[in-house]
Short mmCIF file of C-alpha atoms in Angstrom, two decimals:
data_model
loop_
_atom_site.label_atom_id
_atom_site.label_comp_id
_atom_site.label_asym_id
_atom_site.label_seq_id
_atom_site.Cartn_x
_atom_site.Cartn_y
_atom_site.Cartn_z
CA UNK A 24 71.38 20.29 -6.63
CA UNK A 25 74.62 18.48 -5.79
CA UNK A 26 73.12 15.10 -6.76
CA UNK A 27 71.84 16.49 -10.08
CA UNK A 28 75.29 17.84 -10.92
CA UNK A 29 76.80 14.41 -10.19
CA UNK A 30 74.27 12.69 -12.48
CA UNK A 31 74.99 15.15 -15.27
CA UNK A 32 78.73 14.57 -14.92
CA UNK A 33 78.20 10.79 -14.99
CA UNK A 34 76.03 11.07 -18.11
CA UNK A 35 78.65 13.22 -19.82
CA UNK A 36 81.46 10.81 -18.88
CA UNK A 37 79.39 7.87 -20.12
CA UNK A 38 78.62 9.73 -23.38
CA UNK A 39 82.35 10.27 -23.96
CA UNK A 40 83.02 6.58 -23.30
CA UNK A 41 80.30 5.58 -25.78
CA UNK A 42 81.74 8.00 -28.37
CA UNK A 43 85.26 6.60 -27.92
CA UNK A 44 83.91 3.05 -28.13
CA UNK A 45 82.13 3.91 -31.39
CA UNK A 46 85.22 5.51 -32.90
CA UNK A 47 87.41 2.55 -31.96
CA UNK A 48 84.81 0.16 -33.40
CA UNK A 49 84.76 2.19 -36.62
CA UNK A 50 88.54 2.11 -36.74
CA UNK A 51 88.63 -1.68 -36.31
CA UNK A 52 85.93 -2.24 -38.92
CA UNK A 53 85.78 0.84 -41.19
CA UNK A 54 83.04 -0.64 -43.36
CA UNK A 55 80.63 2.18 -42.46
CA UNK A 56 83.13 4.87 -43.39
CA UNK A 57 84.15 3.06 -46.57
CA UNK A 58 80.50 2.56 -47.55
CA UNK A 59 79.71 6.23 -46.89
CA UNK A 60 82.67 7.43 -48.98
CA UNK A 61 81.85 5.05 -51.82
CA UNK A 62 78.18 5.94 -51.69
CA UNK A 63 78.93 9.68 -51.70
CA UNK A 64 81.22 9.36 -54.70
CA UNK A 65 78.76 7.24 -56.66
CA UNK A 66 75.85 9.53 -55.84
CA UNK A 67 77.76 12.63 -56.94
CA UNK A 68 78.71 10.87 -60.18
CA UNK A 69 75.17 9.68 -60.89
CA UNK A 70 73.62 13.04 -60.08
CA UNK A 71 76.18 14.79 -62.31
CA UNK A 72 75.32 12.45 -65.16
CA UNK A 73 71.61 13.03 -64.59
CA UNK A 74 72.01 16.82 -64.83
CA UNK A 75 74.35 16.66 -67.81
CA UNK A 76 77.85 18.11 -68.08
CA UNK A 77 76.78 21.70 -68.68
CA UNK A 78 74.37 21.94 -65.79
CA UNK A 79 76.51 19.88 -63.37
CA UNK A 80 79.26 22.52 -63.60
CA UNK A 81 77.00 25.33 -62.43
CA UNK A 82 77.87 26.29 -58.84
CA UNK A 83 74.28 25.99 -57.58
CA UNK A 84 73.82 22.54 -59.11
CA UNK A 85 77.23 21.28 -58.00
CA UNK A 86 76.53 22.50 -54.47
CA UNK A 87 73.12 20.81 -54.39
CA UNK A 88 74.59 17.51 -55.64
CA UNK A 89 77.30 17.67 -52.98
CA UNK A 90 74.92 18.38 -50.08
CA UNK A 91 72.39 15.75 -51.17
CA UNK A 92 75.16 13.15 -51.26
CA UNK A 93 76.34 14.19 -47.78
CA UNK A 94 72.84 13.91 -46.32
CA UNK A 95 72.50 10.37 -47.64
CA UNK A 96 76.01 9.50 -46.38
CA UNK A 97 75.15 10.80 -42.90
CA UNK A 98 72.02 8.63 -42.90
CA UNK A 99 74.10 5.62 -43.89
CA UNK A 100 76.65 6.29 -41.12
CA UNK A 101 73.90 6.66 -38.53
CA UNK A 102 72.17 3.44 -39.54
CA UNK A 103 75.46 1.52 -39.49
CA UNK A 104 76.22 2.79 -36.00
CA UNK A 105 73.00 1.37 -34.58
CA UNK A 106 73.09 -1.78 -36.73
CA UNK A 107 76.39 -2.71 -35.11
CA UNK A 108 74.69 -2.71 -31.69
CA UNK A 109 71.65 -4.61 -32.92
CA UNK A 110 73.74 -7.35 -34.56
CA UNK A 111 75.39 -8.19 -31.25
CA UNK A 112 72.26 -7.60 -29.10
CA UNK A 113 74.39 -5.10 -27.20
CA UNK A 114 72.04 -2.12 -27.30
CA UNK A 115 70.00 -3.32 -24.30
CA UNK A 116 73.17 -3.66 -22.23
CA UNK A 117 74.33 -0.18 -23.26
CA UNK A 118 70.99 1.36 -22.30
CA UNK A 119 71.12 -0.38 -18.90
CA UNK A 120 74.50 1.17 -18.02
CA UNK A 121 74.63 4.26 -15.77
CA UNK A 122 73.69 7.31 -17.80
CA UNK A 123 71.09 5.33 -19.74
CA UNK A 124 69.65 6.39 -23.04
CA UNK A 125 70.86 9.96 -22.77
CA UNK A 126 74.51 8.91 -22.55
CA UNK A 127 74.09 6.33 -25.33
CA UNK A 128 72.55 8.78 -27.78
CA UNK A 129 74.86 11.66 -26.85
CA UNK A 130 77.88 9.41 -27.35
CA UNK A 131 76.61 8.17 -30.68
CA UNK A 132 75.92 11.74 -31.82
CA UNK A 133 79.50 12.72 -30.97
CA UNK A 134 80.98 9.73 -32.80
CA UNK A 135 78.69 10.11 -35.81
CA UNK A 136 79.64 13.80 -35.99
CA UNK A 137 83.34 12.90 -36.13
CA UNK A 138 82.85 10.26 -38.83
CA UNK A 139 80.50 12.55 -40.78
CA UNK A 140 83.12 15.29 -40.80
CA UNK A 141 85.69 12.81 -42.13
CA UNK A 142 83.30 11.96 -44.97
CA UNK A 143 82.66 15.67 -45.68
CA UNK A 144 86.39 16.34 -45.81
CA UNK A 145 87.06 13.44 -48.15
CA UNK A 146 84.10 14.34 -50.36
CA UNK A 147 85.24 17.96 -50.48
CA UNK A 148 88.70 16.89 -51.58
CA UNK A 149 87.18 14.68 -54.27
CA UNK A 150 85.12 17.63 -55.56
CA UNK A 151 88.23 19.83 -55.61
CA UNK A 152 90.15 17.18 -57.57
CA UNK A 153 87.24 16.84 -60.02
CA UNK A 154 87.19 20.62 -60.49
CA UNK A 155 90.93 20.76 -61.16
CA UNK A 156 90.78 17.91 -63.67
CA UNK A 157 87.99 19.68 -65.60
CA UNK A 158 89.60 23.12 -65.50
CA UNK A 159 87.06 24.64 -63.10
CA UNK A 160 87.85 26.89 -60.16
CA UNK A 161 88.90 24.67 -57.26
CA UNK A 162 86.03 25.72 -54.98
CA UNK A 163 83.17 25.34 -57.49
CA UNK A 164 80.24 23.76 -55.69
CA UNK A 165 81.85 23.94 -52.26
CA UNK A 166 81.39 27.54 -51.16
CA UNK A 167 77.69 27.87 -51.75
CA UNK A 168 75.45 26.91 -48.83
CA UNK A 169 72.60 24.46 -49.40
CA UNK A 170 69.29 26.17 -50.13
CA UNK A 171 66.10 25.32 -48.29
CA UNK A 172 62.83 25.29 -50.24
#
């Protein structure tokens, strides 16, 4: 039991190190974050144009457009995180470190969660600014939860 607890602690420590490494890498080269923000903005704009101005202002439609854009942005962030490792052939070395795959994936999940929340915050502010410019209530499209089919 003592050995198992030590392994779990090592995996957790390694996961935190991987998460910090990812966040510092994103800070040095914020291309993933910039791409996600740009992509989210463009997708919201395109979807709004596709629905038309009347329908895009409805809370249910605005909420759906917002959440669809965030799902695609999260996918983009995740792919960029792993592409960075594949470009440098570093993923094999990371998997071979103590803690193995579990620490690598847990660390990446933590870092991706942080970056994803930054994108959500920025996208939410953009939606609020859009609403204010068009004379809509500030929270239109932000308070409604996404609906599952």
